[in-house]
mmCIF file of C-alpha atoms and ligand atoms in Angstrom:
data_model
loop_
_atom_site.group_PDB
_atom_site.id
_atom_site.type_symbol
_atom_site.label_atom_id
_atom_site.label_comp_id
_atom_site.label_asym_id
_atom_site.label_seq_id
_atom_site.Cartn_x
_atom_site.Cartn_y
_atom_site.Cartn_z
ATOM 1 C CA MET U 1 -20.661 92.656 34.615
ATOM 2 C CA THR U 2 -22.921 89.681 34.218
ATOM 3 C CA LYS U 3 -21.183 87.434 31.743
ATOM 4 C CA VAL U 4 -23.231 85.706 28.867
ATOM 5 C CA LYS U 5 -23.500 82.103 29.542
ATOM 6 C CA VAL U 6 -22.210 79.913 26.659
ATOM 7 C CA GLY U 7 -22.518 76.197 26.103
ATOM 8 C CA ILE U 8 -20.427 74.308 23.714
ATOM 9 C CA ASN U 9 -22.164 71.380 22.122
ATOM 10 C CA GLY U 10 -19.402 69.216 20.543
ATOM 11 C CA TYR U 11 -16.059 69.744 22.114
ATOM 12 C CA GLY U 12 -13.914 68.804 19.062
ATOM 13 C CA THR U 13 -11.509 70.607 16.813
ATOM 14 C CA ILE U 14 -13.613 73.872 16.615
ATOM 15 C CA GLY U 15 -15.415 73.471 19.923
ATOM 16 C CA LYS U 16 -12.324 73.272 22.080
ATOM 17 C CA ARG U 17 -10.852 76.400 20.335
ATOM 18 C CA ALA U 18 -14.147 78.291 20.745
ATOM 19 C CA ALA U 19 -14.251 77.464 24.450
ATOM 20 C CA PHE U 20 -10.638 78.533 24.913
ATOM 21 C CA ALA U 21 -11.355 81.977 23.130
ATOM 22 C CA ILE U 22 -14.587 82.576 25.067
ATOM 23 C CA GLN U 23 -12.777 81.905 28.439
ATOM 24 C CA HIS U 24 -10.378 84.686 27.446
ATOM 25 C CA MET U 25 -13.272 87.320 27.142
ATOM 26 C CA ASP U 26 -14.526 89.404 29.975
ATOM 27 C CA ASP U 27 -18.220 89.495 28.837
ATOM 28 C CA MET U 28 -18.844 85.817 28.268
ATOM 29 C CA GLU U 29 -18.027 82.481 29.924
ATOM 30 C CA VAL U 30 -18.430 78.769 29.133
ATOM 31 C CA VAL U 31 -20.797 77.089 31.475
ATOM 32 C CA GLY U 32 -20.355 73.637 29.932
ATOM 33 C CA VAL U 33 -19.192 71.567 27.069
ATOM 34 C CA THR U 34 -20.569 68.214 25.796
ATOM 35 C CA LYS U 35 -18.715 65.154 24.535
ATOM 36 C CA THR U 36 -20.054 61.965 23.200
ATOM 37 C CA ARG U 37 -17.110 59.860 24.295
ATOM 38 C CA PRO U 38 -14.504 59.842 27.195
ATOM 39 C CA SER U 39 -11.649 60.746 24.779
ATOM 40 C CA TYR U 40 -8.511 62.723 25.780
ATOM 41 C CA GLU U 41 -10.565 65.943 24.775
ATOM 42 C CA ALA U 42 -12.954 65.131 27.705
ATOM 43 C CA ARG U 43 -10.006 65.112 30.145
ATOM 44 C CA LEU U 44 -8.724 68.284 28.416
ATOM 45 C CA ALA U 45 -11.988 70.082 29.087
ATOM 46 C CA MET U 46 -11.816 69.036 32.879
ATOM 47 C CA LYS U 47 -8.173 70.216 33.022
ATOM 48 C CA GLU U 48 -9.272 73.524 31.626
ATOM 49 C CA GLY U 49 -11.904 73.767 34.381
ATOM 50 C CA LEU U 50 -14.805 73.394 31.986
ATOM 51 C CA PRO U 51 -17.903 71.539 33.331
ATOM 52 C CA LEU U 52 -18.287 68.404 31.203
ATOM 53 C CA TYR U 53 -21.634 67.026 30.157
ATOM 54 C CA ALA U 54 -22.390 63.811 28.317
ATOM 55 C CA ALA U 55 -24.003 64.441 24.946
ATOM 56 C CA SER U 56 -26.756 62.016 25.821
ATOM 57 C CA LYS U 57 -27.931 59.717 28.657
ATOM 58 C CA GLU U 58 -26.595 56.721 26.791
ATOM 59 C CA ASN U 59 -23.118 58.109 26.871
ATOM 60 C CA VAL U 60 -22.877 58.527 30.667
ATOM 61 C CA ALA U 61 -21.879 54.926 31.367
ATOM 62 C CA ASP U 62 -18.931 55.262 29.036
ATOM 63 C CA PHE U 63 -17.626 58.210 31.034
ATOM 64 C CA GLU U 64 -18.188 56.371 34.346
ATOM 65 C CA LYS U 65 -16.282 53.323 33.017
ATOM 66 C CA GLU U 66 -13.253 55.732 32.484
ATOM 67 C CA ASP U 67 -13.705 57.261 35.944
ATOM 68 C CA ILE U 68 -14.698 60.560 34.417
ATOM 69 C CA LYS U 69 -17.488 62.347 36.429
ATOM 70 C CA VAL U 70 -19.792 64.302 34.127
ATOM 71 C CA ALA U 71 -21.925 67.208 35.509
ATOM 72 C CA GLY U 72 -24.937 65.787 33.757
ATOM 73 C CA THR U 73 -26.130 65.385 30.173
ATOM 74 C CA PHE U 74 -26.789 67.951 27.368
ATOM 75 C CA GLU U 75 -30.389 68.316 28.642
ATOM 76 C CA ASP U 76 -29.137 69.540 31.983
ATOM 77 C CA LEU U 77 -26.681 71.904 30.436
ATOM 78 C CA LEU U 78 -29.182 73.512 28.102
ATOM 79 C CA PRO U 79 -31.253 75.578 30.622
ATOM 80 C CA LYS U 80 -27.931 76.915 32.112
ATOM 81 C CA CYS U 81 -27.064 78.548 28.697
ATOM 82 C CA ASP U 82 -28.037 81.955 27.119
ATOM 83 C CA ILE U 83 -26.406 80.755 23.959
ATOM 84 C CA ILE U 84 -25.147 77.491 22.488
ATOM 85 C CA VAL U 85 -22.162 77.239 20.097
ATOM 86 C CA ASP U 86 -22.975 74.198 18.199
ATOM 87 C CA THR U 87 -19.661 72.686 16.923
ATOM 88 C CA THR U 88 -21.014 69.178 16.271
ATOM 89 C CA PRO U 89 -19.904 67.548 12.962
ATOM 90 C CA GLY U 90 -21.509 69.001 9.782
ATOM 91 C CA GLY U 91 -25.158 68.058 9.383
ATOM 92 C CA VAL U 92 -25.583 67.179 13.105
ATOM 93 C CA GLY U 93 -26.202 70.731 14.200
ATOM 94 C CA GLU U 94 -29.354 70.782 11.967
ATOM 95 C CA LYS U 95 -30.798 67.851 14.121
ATOM 96 C CA TYR U 96 -30.244 69.965 17.250
ATOM 97 C CA LYS U 97 -32.063 73.023 15.948
ATOM 98 C CA PRO U 98 -35.645 71.898 17.078
ATOM 99 C CA VAL U 99 -34.109 71.259 20.629
ATOM 100 C CA TYR U 100 -32.703 74.744 20.793
ATOM 101 C CA GLU U 101 -35.911 76.153 19.438
ATOM 102 C CA LYS U 102 -37.965 74.236 22.045
ATOM 103 C CA ALA U 103 -35.656 75.522 24.831
ATOM 104 C CA GLY U 104 -35.750 79.091 23.553
ATOM 105 C CA VAL U 105 -32.017 79.337 23.504
ATOM 106 C CA ARG U 106 -29.873 81.051 20.922
ATOM 107 C CA ALA U 107 -27.531 78.927 18.819
ATOM 108 C CA ILE U 108 -24.564 79.488 16.490
ATOM 109 C CA PHE U 109 -24.063 76.817 13.918
ATOM 110 C CA GLN U 110 -20.967 76.206 11.819
ATOM 111 C CA GLY U 111 -20.011 76.119 8.147
ATOM 112 C CA GLY U 112 -20.716 72.364 7.948
ATOM 113 C CA GLU U 113 -24.462 73.212 8.061
ATOM 114 C CA SER U 114 -26.280 74.736 5.181
ATOM 115 C CA HIS U 115 -27.037 78.544 5.126
ATOM 116 C CA GLY U 116 -30.836 77.631 5.532
ATOM 117 C CA VAL U 117 -30.366 76.168 8.944
ATOM 118 C CA ALA U 118 -30.112 79.598 10.416
ATOM 119 C CA GLY U 119 -31.017 81.904 7.565
ATOM 120 C CA ILE U 120 -28.163 84.248 8.526
ATOM 121 C CA SER U 121 -24.525 83.561 7.672
ATOM 122 C CA PHE U 122 -21.885 85.690 9.476
ATOM 123 C CA ASN U 123 -18.604 87.432 9.127
ATOM 124 C CA ALA U 124 -17.867 90.096 11.653
ATOM 125 C CA MET U 125 -16.359 92.736 9.279
ATOM 126 C CA ALA U 126 -18.965 92.179 6.532
ATOM 127 C CA ASN U 127 -22.290 91.774 8.239
ATOM 128 C CA TYR U 128 -22.123 92.016 12.076
ATOM 129 C CA HIS U 129 -25.393 93.665 12.428
ATOM 130 C CA GLU U 130 -27.314 90.984 10.521
ATOM 131 C CA ALA U 131 -26.803 88.814 13.568
ATOM 132 C CA TRP U 132 -28.022 91.526 16.000
ATOM 133 C CA GLY U 133 -30.362 89.853 18.563
ATOM 134 C CA ALA U 134 -31.029 86.803 16.191
ATOM 135 C CA GLN U 135 -31.808 83.381 17.592
ATOM 136 C CA PHE U 136 -29.887 81.386 14.993
ATOM 137 C CA VAL U 137 -26.774 82.292 13.084
ATOM 138 C CA ARG U 138 -24.289 80.304 11.135
ATOM 139 C CA VAL U 139 -20.613 81.263 11.116
ATOM 140 C CA VAL U 140 -19.347 80.364 7.705
ATOM 141 C CA SER U 141 -16.703 77.824 6.927
ATOM 142 C CA CYS U 142 -12.905 78.417 7.273
ATOM 143 C CA ASN U 143 -12.584 78.853 3.353
ATOM 144 C CA THR U 144 -15.539 81.255 3.232
ATOM 145 C CA THR U 145 -14.265 83.267 6.078
ATOM 146 C CA GLY U 146 -11.018 83.567 4.277
ATOM 147 C CA LEU U 147 -12.421 84.662 1.050
ATOM 148 C CA VAL U 148 -14.797 87.215 2.743
ATOM 149 C CA ARG U 149 -12.091 88.634 4.808
ATOM 150 C CA THR U 150 -9.885 89.533 1.908
ATOM 151 C CA LEU U 151 -12.579 90.221 -0.761
ATOM 152 C CA TYR U 152 -14.907 92.414 1.210
ATOM 153 C CA PRO U 153 -12.440 95.264 1.793
ATOM 154 C CA ILE U 154 -11.136 95.099 -1.791
ATOM 155 C CA ASP U 155 -14.752 95.300 -3.103
ATOM 156 C CA ARG U 156 -15.455 98.209 -0.899
ATOM 157 C CA VAL U 157 -12.547 100.218 -2.049
ATOM 158 C CA PHE U 158 -12.019 99.155 -5.736
ATOM 159 C CA GLY U 159 -15.241 97.342 -6.629
ATOM 160 C CA ILE U 160 -15.075 93.743 -7.907
ATOM 161 C CA ASP U 161 -16.576 93.070 -11.218
ATOM 162 C CA LYS U 162 -15.743 89.400 -11.242
ATOM 163 C CA CYS U 163 -13.829 87.034 -9.088
ATOM 164 C CA PHE U 164 -12.504 83.521 -9.483
ATOM 165 C CA ALA U 165 -10.758 81.524 -6.746
ATOM 166 C CA ALA U 166 -9.004 78.128 -7.006
ATOM 167 C CA LEU U 167 -8.947 76.459 -3.599
ATOM 168 C CA VAL U 168 -6.293 74.078 -2.690
ATOM 169 C CA ARG U 169 -7.671 72.395 0.275
ATOM 170 C CA ARG U 170 -6.081 70.344 3.057
ATOM 171 C CA GLY U 171 -7.076 66.629 3.059
ATOM 172 C CA ALA U 172 -7.776 66.435 6.863
ATOM 173 C CA ASP U 173 -7.040 68.233 10.160
ATOM 174 C CA PRO U 174 -3.948 67.214 11.960
ATOM 175 C CA GLY U 175 -5.999 65.401 14.672
ATOM 176 C CA ASP U 176 -8.266 63.817 12.199
ATOM 177 C CA LYS U 177 -8.184 60.026 11.822
ATOM 178 C CA LYS U 178 -10.496 60.006 8.848
ATOM 179 C CA GLY U 179 -7.664 61.340 6.832
ATOM 180 C CA PHE U 180 -7.225 61.445 3.089
ATOM 181 C CA ALA U 181 -5.314 59.376 0.503
ATOM 182 C CA LEU U 182 -1.684 59.717 1.155
ATOM 183 C CA ASN U 183 -0.580 60.340 -2.425
ATOM 184 C CA ALA U 184 -3.438 61.891 -4.432
ATOM 185 C CA ILE U 185 -4.930 65.106 -5.517
ATOM 186 C CA GLU U 186 -8.653 65.013 -5.857
ATOM 187 C CA PRO U 187 -10.595 67.588 -7.869
ATOM 188 C CA SER U 188 -14.138 68.541 -6.701
ATOM 189 C CA LEU U 189 -16.117 67.565 -9.851
ATOM 190 C CA LYS U 190 -19.277 69.459 -8.955
ATOM 191 C CA LEU U 191 -18.674 72.804 -10.692
ATOM 192 C CA PRO U 192 -18.443 75.606 -9.859
ATOM 193 C CA THR U 193 -17.825 74.511 -6.209
ATOM 194 C CA HIS U 194 -20.166 75.579 -3.366
ATOM 195 C CA HIS U 195 -17.503 77.901 -1.888
ATOM 196 C CA GLY U 196 -18.383 80.849 -4.215
ATOM 197 C CA THR U 197 -22.069 80.385 -3.438
ATOM 198 C CA ASP U 198 -21.318 80.331 0.244
ATOM 199 C CA VAL U 199 -19.483 83.597 -0.022
ATOM 200 C CA GLN U 200 -22.640 84.959 -1.596
ATOM 201 C CA THR U 201 -24.589 84.157 1.590
ATOM 202 C CA ILE U 202 -22.661 87.163 2.979
ATOM 203 C CA MET U 203 -21.856 89.156 -0.105
ATOM 204 C CA PRO U 204 -24.830 88.396 -2.438
ATOM 205 C CA TRP U 205 -23.925 90.960 -4.929
ATOM 206 C CA LEU U 206 -20.390 89.498 -5.609
ATOM 207 C CA ASN U 207 -19.798 87.731 -8.954
ATOM 208 C CA ILE U 208 -17.681 84.939 -7.732
ATOM 209 C CA ARG U 209 -16.994 81.403 -8.999
ATOM 210 C CA THR U 210 -14.747 78.774 -7.362
ATOM 211 C CA MET U 211 -13.041 75.476 -8.175
ATOM 212 C CA ALA U 212 -11.202 73.256 -5.533
ATOM 213 C CA VAL U 213 -8.862 70.364 -5.281
ATOM 214 C CA VAL U 214 -8.199 68.372 -2.100
ATOM 215 C CA THR U 215 -4.515 67.616 -1.361
ATOM 216 C CA PRO U 216 -2.568 65.307 1.000
ATOM 217 C CA THR U 217 -1.683 67.860 3.625
ATOM 218 C CA THR U 218 -2.996 68.778 7.119
ATOM 219 C CA MET U 219 -1.404 72.244 6.934
ATOM 220 C CA MET U 220 -3.773 74.971 5.780
ATOM 221 C CA HIS U 221 -5.792 75.637 2.702
ATOM 222 C CA VAL U 222 -4.251 77.930 0.014
ATOM 223 C CA HIS U 223 -6.367 79.945 -2.281
ATOM 224 C CA CYS U 224 -5.236 81.343 -5.652
ATOM 225 C CA VAL U 225 -7.489 84.299 -6.363
ATOM 226 C CA THR U 226 -8.057 86.595 -9.323
ATOM 227 C CA CYS U 227 -10.375 89.532 -9.347
ATOM 228 C CA GLU U 228 -11.322 91.923 -12.131
ATOM 229 C CA LEU U 229 -11.734 95.332 -10.376
ATOM 230 C CA LYS U 230 -13.741 98.322 -11.338
ATOM 231 C CA LYS U 231 -10.911 100.749 -10.365
ATOM 232 C CA LYS U 232 -7.334 100.260 -11.381
ATOM 233 C CA PRO U 233 -5.229 100.133 -8.292
ATOM 234 C CA THR U 234 -1.409 99.712 -7.641
ATOM 235 C CA GLU U 235 -0.119 96.752 -5.727
ATOM 236 C CA ASN U 236 0.749 99.127 -2.833
ATOM 237 C CA GLU U 237 -2.782 100.423 -2.793
ATOM 238 C CA VAL U 238 -4.214 96.870 -2.568
ATOM 239 C CA LEU U 239 -1.746 95.939 0.237
ATOM 240 C CA SER U 240 -2.558 99.138 2.157
ATOM 241 C CA VAL U 241 -6.382 98.271 2.080
ATOM 242 C CA TRP U 242 -5.536 94.847 3.649
ATOM 243 C CA ASP U 243 -3.231 96.424 5.992
ATOM 244 C CA SER U 244 -5.972 98.689 7.338
ATOM 245 C CA VAL U 245 -8.399 95.910 8.227
ATOM 246 C CA PRO U 246 -8.080 93.420 11.066
ATOM 247 C CA ARG U 247 -7.394 89.594 10.865
ATOM 248 C CA ILE U 248 -5.222 89.733 7.700
ATOM 249 C CA ARG U 249 -1.447 89.190 8.142
ATOM 250 C CA PHE U 250 1.362 89.472 5.488
ATOM 251 C CA VAL U 251 4.150 87.125 5.067
ATOM 252 C CA SER U 252 6.883 87.176 2.486
ATOM 253 C CA GLY U 253 8.653 84.637 0.465
ATOM 254 C CA LYS U 254 11.702 86.897 0.532
ATOM 255 C CA HIS U 255 11.772 86.355 4.301
ATOM 256 C CA GLY U 256 11.772 82.595 3.967
ATOM 257 C CA ILE U 257 7.967 81.897 4.245
ATOM 258 C CA LYS U 258 7.275 80.109 0.967
ATOM 259 C CA SER U 259 4.862 77.452 2.042
ATOM 260 C CA SER U 260 1.918 76.727 4.387
ATOM 261 C CA ALA U 261 4.385 74.702 6.539
ATOM 262 C CA GLN U 262 6.453 77.731 7.173
ATOM 263 C CA VAL U 263 3.345 79.719 7.957
ATOM 264 C CA MET U 264 2.530 77.150 10.609
ATOM 265 C CA GLU U 265 6.049 77.304 11.947
ATOM 266 C CA LEU U 266 5.673 81.022 12.213
ATOM 267 C CA ALA U 267 2.571 80.573 14.284
ATOM 268 C CA ARG U 268 4.462 78.268 16.688
ATOM 269 C CA ASP U 269 7.512 80.596 16.725
ATOM 270 C CA LEU U 270 5.144 83.430 17.850
ATOM 271 C CA GLY U 271 3.868 81.246 20.700
ATOM 272 C CA ARG U 272 0.371 81.205 19.386
ATOM 273 C CA PRO U 273 -1.826 78.950 21.423
ATOM 274 C CA ARG U 274 -2.033 75.417 19.792
ATOM 275 C CA GLY U 275 0.135 76.835 16.990
ATOM 276 C CA ASP U 276 -3.056 78.417 15.547
ATOM 277 C CA PHE U 277 -3.172 81.306 13.100
ATOM 278 C CA MET U 278 -6.530 83.082 13.277
ATOM 279 C CA GLU U 279 -5.577 85.664 10.773
ATOM 280 C CA ILE U 280 -5.814 85.124 6.957
ATOM 281 C CA ILE U 281 -2.292 84.947 5.510
ATOM 282 C CA ILE U 282 -1.367 86.883 2.336
ATOM 283 C CA TRP U 283 1.885 86.510 0.587
ATOM 284 C CA GLN U 284 2.870 90.140 0.117
ATOM 285 C CA ASP U 285 5.235 89.315 -2.702
ATOM 286 C CA GLY U 286 2.629 87.242 -4.377
ATOM 287 C CA VAL U 287 0.297 90.095 -4.941
ATOM 288 C CA LYS U 288 0.201 91.355 -8.615
ATOM 289 C CA VAL U 289 -1.892 93.882 -10.362
ATOM 290 C CA GLU U 290 -1.996 93.931 -14.182
ATOM 291 C CA GLY U 291 -4.437 96.720 -15.384
ATOM 292 C CA HIS U 292 -7.823 95.948 -13.776
ATOM 293 C CA THR U 293 -6.769 92.327 -12.723
ATOM 294 C CA LEU U 294 -5.616 91.496 -9.159
ATOM 295 C CA TYR U 295 -3.906 88.228 -8.446
ATOM 296 C CA TYR U 296 -3.078 86.921 -4.953
ATOM 297 C CA TYR U 297 -2.416 83.890 -2.806
ATOM 298 C CA GLN U 298 -3.906 83.438 0.630
ATOM 299 C CA ALA U 299 -3.474 80.728 3.268
ATOM 300 C CA ILE U 300 -6.187 79.734 5.685
ATOM 301 C CA HIS U 301 -5.693 78.000 8.955
ATOM 302 C CA GLN U 302 -8.712 75.788 8.834
ATOM 303 C CA GLU U 303 -8.964 74.967 12.502
ATOM 304 C CA SER U 304 -8.800 78.428 13.870
ATOM 305 C CA ASP U 305 -9.799 81.357 11.551
ATOM 306 C CA ILE U 306 -13.528 81.090 12.365
ATOM 307 C CA VAL U 307 -12.895 81.213 16.161
ATOM 308 C CA PRO U 308 -12.737 84.930 16.580
ATOM 309 C CA GLU U 309 -15.765 85.183 14.282
ATOM 310 C CA ILE U 310 -17.686 82.979 16.808
ATOM 311 C CA VAL U 311 -16.843 85.292 19.601
ATOM 312 C CA ASP U 312 -18.018 88.456 17.744
ATOM 313 C CA CYS U 313 -21.198 86.518 16.612
ATOM 314 C CA ILE U 314 -22.014 85.958 20.285
ATOM 315 C CA ARG U 315 -21.610 89.649 20.931
ATOM 316 C CA SER U 316 -23.956 90.642 18.126
ATOM 317 C CA MET U 317 -26.579 88.042 18.883
ATOM 318 C CA MET U 318 -26.498 88.863 22.690
ATOM 319 C CA LYS U 319 -26.488 92.571 21.908
ATOM 320 C CA LEU U 320 -23.369 92.987 23.910
ATOM 321 C CA GLU U 321 -21.471 95.494 21.609
ATOM 322 C CA GLU U 322 -23.064 97.578 18.803
ATOM 323 C CA ASP U 323 -19.897 98.607 17.044
ATOM 324 C CA PRO U 324 -18.416 95.787 14.976
ATOM 325 C CA MET U 325 -14.945 97.192 15.092
ATOM 326 C CA ARG U 326 -15.038 97.524 18.920
ATOM 327 C CA SER U 327 -16.026 93.840 19.116
ATOM 328 C CA ILE U 328 -13.373 92.842 16.708
ATOM 329 C CA ARG U 329 -10.684 94.742 18.472
ATOM 330 C CA LYS U 330 -11.763 93.429 21.877
ATOM 331 C CA THR U 331 -11.571 89.815 20.604
ATOM 332 C CA ASP U 332 -8.366 90.225 18.860
ATOM 333 C CA ARG U 333 -6.630 91.979 21.948
ATOM 334 C CA ALA U 334 -7.829 89.172 24.145
ATOM 335 C CA MET U 335 -6.534 86.438 21.753
ATOM 336 C CA GLY U 336 -3.153 88.164 20.876
ATOM 337 C CA ILE U 337 -4.295 88.377 17.255
ATOM 338 C CA GLY U 338 -2.242 90.904 15.175
ATOM 339 C CA LYS U 339 0.825 90.778 17.362
HETATM 340 P P1 LIG C 1 -14.943 67.419 15.112
HETATM 341 O O1 LIG C 1 -15.289 66.167 14.636
HETATM 342 O O2 LIG C 1 -13.412 67.692 15.358
HETATM 343 O O3 LIG C 1 -15.648 67.794 16.417
HETATM 344 C C1 LIG C 1 -17.132 67.553 16.591
HETATM 345 C C2 LIG C 1 -17.337 67.171 18.026
HETATM 346 O O4 LIG C 1 -18.772 66.939 18.163
HETATM 347 C C3 LIG C 1 -16.669 65.947 18.545
HETATM 348 O O5 LIG C 1 -16.213 66.111 19.818
HETATM 349 C C4 LIG C 1 -17.761 64.798 18.477
HETATM 350 O O6 LIG C 1 -17.522 63.772 19.419
HETATM 351 C C5 LIG C 1 -19.021 65.693 18.852
HETATM 352 N N1 LIG C 1 -20.252 65.051 18.393
HETATM 353 C C6 LIG C 1 -20.482 64.136 17.432
HETATM 354 N N2 LIG C 1 -21.782 63.974 17.451
HETATM 355 C C7 LIG C 1 -22.385 64.605 18.356
HETATM 356 C C8 LIG C 1 -23.681 64.686 18.807
HETATM 357 N N3 LIG C 1 -24.711 64.045 18.293
HETATM 358 N N4 LIG C 1 -24.011 65.534 19.899
HETATM 359 C C9 LIG C 1 -23.015 66.197 20.515
HETATM 360 N N5 LIG C 1 -21.727 66.209 20.085
HETATM 361 C C10 LIG C 1 -21.466 65.296 19.041
HETATM 362 O O7 LIG C 1 -15.529 68.443 14.076
HETATM 363 P P2 LIG C 1 -14.958 69.901 13.783
HETATM 364 O O8 LIG C 1 -13.873 69.917 12.852
HETATM 365 O O9 LIG C 1 -14.810 70.638 15.070
HETATM 366 O O10 LIG C 1 -16.236 70.545 12.992
HETATM 367 C C11 LIG C 1 -17.389 71.096 13.679
HETATM 368 C C12 LIG C 1 -18.094 72.031 12.724
HETATM 369 O O11 LIG C 1 -17.177 73.084 12.395
HETATM 370 C C13 LIG C 1 -18.593 71.402 11.378
HETATM 371 O O12 LIG C 1 -19.758 72.046 10.981
HETATM 372 C C14 LIG C 1 -17.465 71.825 10.536
HETATM 373 O O13 LIG C 1 -17.862 71.756 9.193
HETATM 374 C C15 LIG C 1 -17.088 73.160 10.927
HETATM 375 N N6 LIG C 1 -15.822 73.586 10.590
HETATM 376 C C16 LIG C 1 -14.672 72.801 10.726
HETATM 377 C C17 LIG C 1 -13.448 73.202 10.397
HETATM 378 C C18 LIG C 1 -12.225 72.350 10.442
HETATM 379 O O14 LIG C 1 -11.280 72.628 9.726
HETATM 380 N N7 LIG C 1 -12.090 71.373 11.357
HETATM 381 C C19 LIG C 1 -13.220 74.550 10.026
HETATM 382 C C20 LIG C 1 -14.362 75.398 9.993
HETATM 383 C C21 LIG C 1 -15.625 74.875 10.318
#
C-alpha cells in the first residue's frame, strides 16, 4: 500500500505527538518535520528517524552551529508532502495558508487558528465526512474536542435542550516556559467564553454557553458540565451511552482517582507513551441526573486528546477510509487507546 506522505510544520508539543501517532499507522508516514531552532526537540526528531527541516533559510545556520544537519528547509519539504499537519503556534498557521494554497497541498490546522482559516472544523465521531477530500480542515482545540466527544453522543440519544460548561483550565503545558502566575486563578472576562461557540462549529444546533478560569496547574483541564435533556435518563443509561462510544474512559473517586494528578498517574501506570491520555476522562461517580438535568465532570489531557483526531482527519481528507468508526478503531488500536 502506498502511504500518504505527511509533513509536520512545527515540531512542538502537538507536532511531535502527531508525528509519533502517524508513524504508528500503516496507511500514512511522516516525510519530514520542521523546527525553527536547534532545540532538544530537533534532536528528538532525528532520534525518531524523522527527516528534519529548518523552518526557513535564516534558521539553517543555527542548526549548523549546533552540528545538526538538516535535510533542507520548509520549501524543500513542501513538494514531498500530500498533506501538511500545521502545528505551529496559534495564529501562525493562518500565515502559512497562502503557501499551502500555492503549493496545492492539503493542510490541517489546529485549534489555535480560527474556524474561518479552514471553514471546516473537525471531530471524528461528529463530522468525519465534512472533511472528506477537503483541502483545509481545522482540528478543534483540546477543550472543544473534549466537549464534543461527550456531548455529541448524549445529544444523539437523549437530546440536549441547553448546556452550560464551566472550564477549569490548566495554566500552561508541562514543557511550556511561558507559564502562568504561580498562585492565582484568572477568570476569562469576555463572556460567554469562545469555547461554546467553538463547539458550535461542529454542532451548530447545540444551545451551549461556557465560562472559564485559568488555574496554576499543568495537569489537564477539568470541565463541570450541566445539560438540560429532552428525555429523562437514569445515570446508568447516561454511562452506558458514553461506554458505547470510543475515546471516553471512566475513572472513579471510590478507586482513588480524585484529581487530575491521579488521572495523569494512571496514564503513566498504564505505560502510555509520554504519560498521555488521549481519551476524555469522566468521573463515573461524579455523574448525576436530577429530572431532566445531567451533571458531570470531565478531564482533558490538553497535549494529546486531539492527536487521534488529527490521524482520522488525514484519513478523511485523503479519502483513505470512508467509515468513520473503522478509521477511529484503526487509530485507537494502533495507539493503544482504550486498553
Ligand atoms: P508549541 O509552541 O509547543 O509548538 C509549536 C512549534 O512550532 C514549535 O516547535 C515552534 O518552534 C514552531 N514554530 C514557531 N513558529 C514557527 C514558524 N513560523 N514556522 C514553523 N514552525 C514554527 O505549540 P503547541 O502547544 O504544539 O500548539 C500548536 C497548535 O496546537 C496551536 O494552534 C495550539 O493552539 C494547538 N493546540 C495546543 C494544545 C496544547 O495544549 N498544547 C492543545 C490543543 C491544540
